[in-house]
Coordinates of C-alpha atoms in Angstrom, one line a residue:
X1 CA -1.9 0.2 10.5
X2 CA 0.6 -0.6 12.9
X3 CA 1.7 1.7 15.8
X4 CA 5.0 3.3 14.2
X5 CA 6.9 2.7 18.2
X6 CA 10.3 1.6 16.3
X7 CA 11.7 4.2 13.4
X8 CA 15.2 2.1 13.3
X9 CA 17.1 1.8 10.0
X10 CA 17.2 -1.5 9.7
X11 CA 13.6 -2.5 9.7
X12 CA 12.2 -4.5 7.1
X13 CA 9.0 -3.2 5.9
X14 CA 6.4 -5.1 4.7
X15 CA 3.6 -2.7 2.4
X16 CA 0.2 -3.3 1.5
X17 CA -1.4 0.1 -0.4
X18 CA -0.1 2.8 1.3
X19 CA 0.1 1.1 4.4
X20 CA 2.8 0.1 6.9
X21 CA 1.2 -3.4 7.5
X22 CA 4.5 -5.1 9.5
X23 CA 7.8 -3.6 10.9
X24 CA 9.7 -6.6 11.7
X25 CA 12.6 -5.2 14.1
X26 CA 13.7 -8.6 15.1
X27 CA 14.8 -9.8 11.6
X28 CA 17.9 -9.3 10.4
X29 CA 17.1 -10.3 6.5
X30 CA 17.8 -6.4 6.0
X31 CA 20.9 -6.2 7.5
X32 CA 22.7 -9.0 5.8
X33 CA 20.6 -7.8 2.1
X34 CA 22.4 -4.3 2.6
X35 CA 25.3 -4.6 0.8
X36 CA 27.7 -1.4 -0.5
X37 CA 26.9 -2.1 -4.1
X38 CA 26.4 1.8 -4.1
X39 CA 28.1 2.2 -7.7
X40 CA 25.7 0.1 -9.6
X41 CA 23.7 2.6 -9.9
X42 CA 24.0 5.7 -11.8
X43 CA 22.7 8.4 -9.0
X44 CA 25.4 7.2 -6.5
X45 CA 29.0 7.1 -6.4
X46 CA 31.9 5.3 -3.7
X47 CA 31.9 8.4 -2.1
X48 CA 28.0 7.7 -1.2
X49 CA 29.2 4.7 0.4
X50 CA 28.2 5.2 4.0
X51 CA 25.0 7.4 3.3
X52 CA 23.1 4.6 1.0
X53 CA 23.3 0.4 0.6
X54 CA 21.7 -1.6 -1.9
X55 CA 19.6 -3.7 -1.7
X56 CA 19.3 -7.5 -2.8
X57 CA 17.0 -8.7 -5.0
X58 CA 14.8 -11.4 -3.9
X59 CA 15.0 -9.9 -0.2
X60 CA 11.8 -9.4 1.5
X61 CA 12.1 -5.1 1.3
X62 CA 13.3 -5.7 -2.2
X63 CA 10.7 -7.3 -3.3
X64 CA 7.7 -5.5 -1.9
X65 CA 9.2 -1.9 -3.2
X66 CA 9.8 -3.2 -6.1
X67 CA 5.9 -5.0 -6.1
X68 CA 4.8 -1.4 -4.8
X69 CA 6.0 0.3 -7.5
X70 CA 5.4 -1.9 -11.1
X71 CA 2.3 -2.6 -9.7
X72 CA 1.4 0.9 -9.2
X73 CA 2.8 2.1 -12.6
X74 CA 0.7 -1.1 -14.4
X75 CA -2.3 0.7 -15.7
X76 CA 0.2 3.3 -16.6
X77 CA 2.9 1.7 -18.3
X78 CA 3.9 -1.7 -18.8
X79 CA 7.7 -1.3 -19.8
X80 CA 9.1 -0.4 -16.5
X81 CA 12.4 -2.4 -15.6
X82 CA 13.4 -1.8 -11.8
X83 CA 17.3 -1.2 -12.4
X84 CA 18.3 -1.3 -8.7
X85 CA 17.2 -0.4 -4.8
X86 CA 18.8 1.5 -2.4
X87 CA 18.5 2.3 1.0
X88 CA 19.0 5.5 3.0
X89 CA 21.5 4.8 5.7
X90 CA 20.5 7.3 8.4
X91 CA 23.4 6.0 11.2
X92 CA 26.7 7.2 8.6
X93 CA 26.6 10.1 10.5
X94 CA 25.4 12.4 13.5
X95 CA 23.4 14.7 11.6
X96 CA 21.6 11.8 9.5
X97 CA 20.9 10.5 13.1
X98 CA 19.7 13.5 14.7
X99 CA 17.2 13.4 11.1
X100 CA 16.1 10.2 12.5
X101 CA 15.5 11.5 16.0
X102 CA 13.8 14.8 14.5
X103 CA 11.0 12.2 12.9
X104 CA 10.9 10.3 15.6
X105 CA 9.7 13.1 18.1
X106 CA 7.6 14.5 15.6
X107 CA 5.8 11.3 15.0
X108 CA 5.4 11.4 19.2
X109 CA 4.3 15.0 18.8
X110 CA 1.5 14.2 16.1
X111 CA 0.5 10.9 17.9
X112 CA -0.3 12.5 21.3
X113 CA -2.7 14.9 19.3
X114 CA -4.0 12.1 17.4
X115 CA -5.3 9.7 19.6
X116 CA -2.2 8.1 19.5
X117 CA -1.7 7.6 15.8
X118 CA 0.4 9.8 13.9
X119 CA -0.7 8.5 10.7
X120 CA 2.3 7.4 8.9
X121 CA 2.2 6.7 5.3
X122 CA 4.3 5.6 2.4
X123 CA 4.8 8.7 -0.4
X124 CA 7.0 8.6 -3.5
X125 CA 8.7 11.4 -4.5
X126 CA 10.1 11.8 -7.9
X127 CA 12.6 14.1 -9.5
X128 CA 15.8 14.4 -11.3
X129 CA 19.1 12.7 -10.4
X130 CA 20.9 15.7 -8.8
X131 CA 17.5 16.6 -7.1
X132 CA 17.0 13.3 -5.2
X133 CA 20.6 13.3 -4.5
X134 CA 20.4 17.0 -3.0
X135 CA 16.8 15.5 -0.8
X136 CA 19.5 12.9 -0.1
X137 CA 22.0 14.9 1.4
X138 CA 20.3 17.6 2.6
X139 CA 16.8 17.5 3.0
X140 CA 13.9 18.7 1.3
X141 CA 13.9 22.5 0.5
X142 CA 11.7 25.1 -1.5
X143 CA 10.3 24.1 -5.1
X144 CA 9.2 27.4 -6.8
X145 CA 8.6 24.9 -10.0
X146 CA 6.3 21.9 -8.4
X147 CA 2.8 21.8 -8.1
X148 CA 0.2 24.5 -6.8
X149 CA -2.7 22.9 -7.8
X150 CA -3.8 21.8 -4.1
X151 CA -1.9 24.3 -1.7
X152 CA 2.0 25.0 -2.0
X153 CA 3.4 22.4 -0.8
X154 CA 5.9 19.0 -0.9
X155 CA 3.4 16.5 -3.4
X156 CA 4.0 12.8 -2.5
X157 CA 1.7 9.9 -4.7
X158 CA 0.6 7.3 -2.5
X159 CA 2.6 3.9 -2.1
X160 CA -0.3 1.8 -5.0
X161 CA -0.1 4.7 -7.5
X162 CA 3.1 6.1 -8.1
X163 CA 2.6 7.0 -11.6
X164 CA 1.9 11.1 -10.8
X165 CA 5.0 11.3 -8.9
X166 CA 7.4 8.7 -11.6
X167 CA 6.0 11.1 -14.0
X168 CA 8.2 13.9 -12.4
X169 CA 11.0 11.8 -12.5
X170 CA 13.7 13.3 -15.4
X171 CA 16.1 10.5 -16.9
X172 CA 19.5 10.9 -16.6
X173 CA 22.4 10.6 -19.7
X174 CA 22.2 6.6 -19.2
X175 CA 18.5 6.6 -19.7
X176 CA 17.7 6.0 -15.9
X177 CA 14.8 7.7 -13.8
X178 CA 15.2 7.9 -9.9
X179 CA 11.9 8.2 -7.2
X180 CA 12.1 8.2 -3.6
X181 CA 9.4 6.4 -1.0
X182 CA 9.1 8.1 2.1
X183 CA 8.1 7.9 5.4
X184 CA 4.9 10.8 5.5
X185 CA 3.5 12.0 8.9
X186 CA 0.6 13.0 8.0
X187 CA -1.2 13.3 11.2
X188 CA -4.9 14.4 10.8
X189 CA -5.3 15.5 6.6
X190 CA -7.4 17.7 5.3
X191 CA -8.9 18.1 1.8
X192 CA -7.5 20.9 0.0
X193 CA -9.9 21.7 -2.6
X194 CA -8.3 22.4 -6.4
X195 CA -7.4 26.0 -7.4
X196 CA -6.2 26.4 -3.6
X197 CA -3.4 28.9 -2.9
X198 CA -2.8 28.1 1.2
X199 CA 0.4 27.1 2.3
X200 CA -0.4 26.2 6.4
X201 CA -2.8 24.5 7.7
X202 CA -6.3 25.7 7.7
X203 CA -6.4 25.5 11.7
X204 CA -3.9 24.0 14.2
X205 CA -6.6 20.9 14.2
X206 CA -4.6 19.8 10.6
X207 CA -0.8 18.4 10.2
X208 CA -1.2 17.9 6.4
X209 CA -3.3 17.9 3.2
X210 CA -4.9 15.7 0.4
X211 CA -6.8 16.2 -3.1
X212 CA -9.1 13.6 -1.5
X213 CA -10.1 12.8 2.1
X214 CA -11.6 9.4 1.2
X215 CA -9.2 8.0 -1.6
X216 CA -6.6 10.5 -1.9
X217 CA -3.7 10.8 -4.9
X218 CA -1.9 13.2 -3.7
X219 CA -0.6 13.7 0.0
X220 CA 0.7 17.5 0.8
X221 CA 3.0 18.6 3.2
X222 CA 3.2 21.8 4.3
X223 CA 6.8 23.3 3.4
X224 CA 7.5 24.5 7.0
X225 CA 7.1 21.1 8.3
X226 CA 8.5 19.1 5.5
X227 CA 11.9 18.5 7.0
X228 CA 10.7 17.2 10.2
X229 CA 7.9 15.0 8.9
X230 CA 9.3 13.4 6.0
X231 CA 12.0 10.4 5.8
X232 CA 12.9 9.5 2.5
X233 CA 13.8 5.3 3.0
X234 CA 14.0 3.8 -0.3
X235 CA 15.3 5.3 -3.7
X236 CA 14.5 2.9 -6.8
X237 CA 16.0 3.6 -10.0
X238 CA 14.5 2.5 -13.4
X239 CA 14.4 2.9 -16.9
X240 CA 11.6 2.2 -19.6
X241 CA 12.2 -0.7 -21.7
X242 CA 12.4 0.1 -25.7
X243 CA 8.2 0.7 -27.2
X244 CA 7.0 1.8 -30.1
X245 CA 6.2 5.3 -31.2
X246 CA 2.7 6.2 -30.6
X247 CA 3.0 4.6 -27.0
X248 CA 0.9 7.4 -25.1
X249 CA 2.9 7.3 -21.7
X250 CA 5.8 9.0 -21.4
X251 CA 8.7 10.6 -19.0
X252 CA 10.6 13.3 -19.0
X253 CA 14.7 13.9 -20.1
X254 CA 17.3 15.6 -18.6
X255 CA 17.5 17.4 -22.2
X256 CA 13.9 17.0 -23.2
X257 CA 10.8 16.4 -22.6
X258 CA 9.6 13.6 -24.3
X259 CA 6.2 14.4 -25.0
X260 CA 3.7 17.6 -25.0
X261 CA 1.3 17.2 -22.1
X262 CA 3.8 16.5 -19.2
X263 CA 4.6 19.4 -17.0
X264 CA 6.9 19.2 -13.8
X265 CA 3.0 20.0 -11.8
X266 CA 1.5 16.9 -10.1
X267 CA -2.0 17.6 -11.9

């Protein structure tokens, strides 16, 4: 993985798993594919204008979200269209900036305790519209209702298998479903074995957890350090194509939930 030195909005991200494999700082491919076509897409509005852009298909961060997520979802469901990409514009404003610089020196923080490394990850994040929107405006906060089953905590899938988190993702009146990929400092993990009910660290030697140490599916963040080690990047918005009934996978409503076994817990 490459040393995270640069955190700047306009990087173009190359991702291979749940790895950071290129930040390409001297391109400028993202800056021309950001374009304020905010209003194509259902979860924004013109006044979102300076806090999100879309971006282009066929661009290089387009294309590897996009690649991230359907080929995540694949074993999973096969019916996913990709509606639109947007990116989280963290220089609208001082506060999103000082955001920005609030990662930035926790990064440092973790690194210098970490042999220099301070683990950064991809982690999607799914929810309804007006819950990514409020992530969006105002961080992360307290989620009585999501999942206990490893710790309480923030649950992010990683970057190859989205489908836990898209699970959690609640369509919207137009049929559309909204996740988030973040930016995760995850500094050194530990396994948090199932049935746990911590919600720190074990020991001051741990900046975050996982279900699994070797080949984890879920990565947990502590809720005290959630707004400081998290940066949501990308929100992609999709729907599922038309199937037939009797198609086992399945995703919540904002009015129902479309089939018996899925819970708002990442299980």
């Amino acid at each position: 993985m490459d040393q995270p030195a640069h955190f700047q909005n306009q990087d173009s991200l190359i991702i291979e798993g749940d790895e950071i494999i290129k930040t390409d700082t001297d391109s400028d491919s993202n800056t021309e594919a950001a374009v304020p076509c905010y209003w194509q897409s259902a979860i924004f509005t013109k006044n979102d204008q300076f806090m999100v852009n879309r971006i282009e298909e066929g661009t290089r961060d387009y294309v590897n979200v996009k690649r991230s997520f359907v080929n995540g979802m694949r074993n999973f469901d096969k019916h996913i269209e990709v509606v639109a990409i947007h990116r989280r514009n963290y220089q609208s404003s001082v506060i999103d900036e000082a955001r920005l610089e609030a990662f930035r020196v926790f990064a440092a923080a973790v690194a210098s305790r970490n042999g220099g490394d301070p683990n950064i990850k991809f982690g999607w994040y799914g929810g309804s519209r007006e819950e990514i929107r409020e992530i969006l405006f105002h961080g992360f906060c307290s989620f009585e209702n999501r999942s206990s089953s490893h710790g309480h905590g923030v649950y992010f899938s990683p970057a190859n298998n989205p489908i836990a988190s898209a699970r959690l993702s609640i369509a919207d009146v137009d049929g559309l479903m909204h996740v988030l990929l973040c930016r995760l400092i995850l500094g050194k993990p530990e396994p948090i074995p199932f049935g746990s009910q911590i919600d720190l660290p074990t020991s001051t030697e741990f900046n975050s957890g996982v279900d699994d140490i070797s080949s984890p599916t879920k990565y947990i963040i502590w809720e005290p350090y959630m707004n400081t080690t998290i940066l949501p990047i990308f929100i992609v918005t999709f729907k599922r194509e038309t199937i037939e009934i009797g198609d086992e996978p399945c995703f919540q409503s904002s009015s129902h939930v479309s089939c018996p076994f899925v819970t708002r817990n990442i299980t």
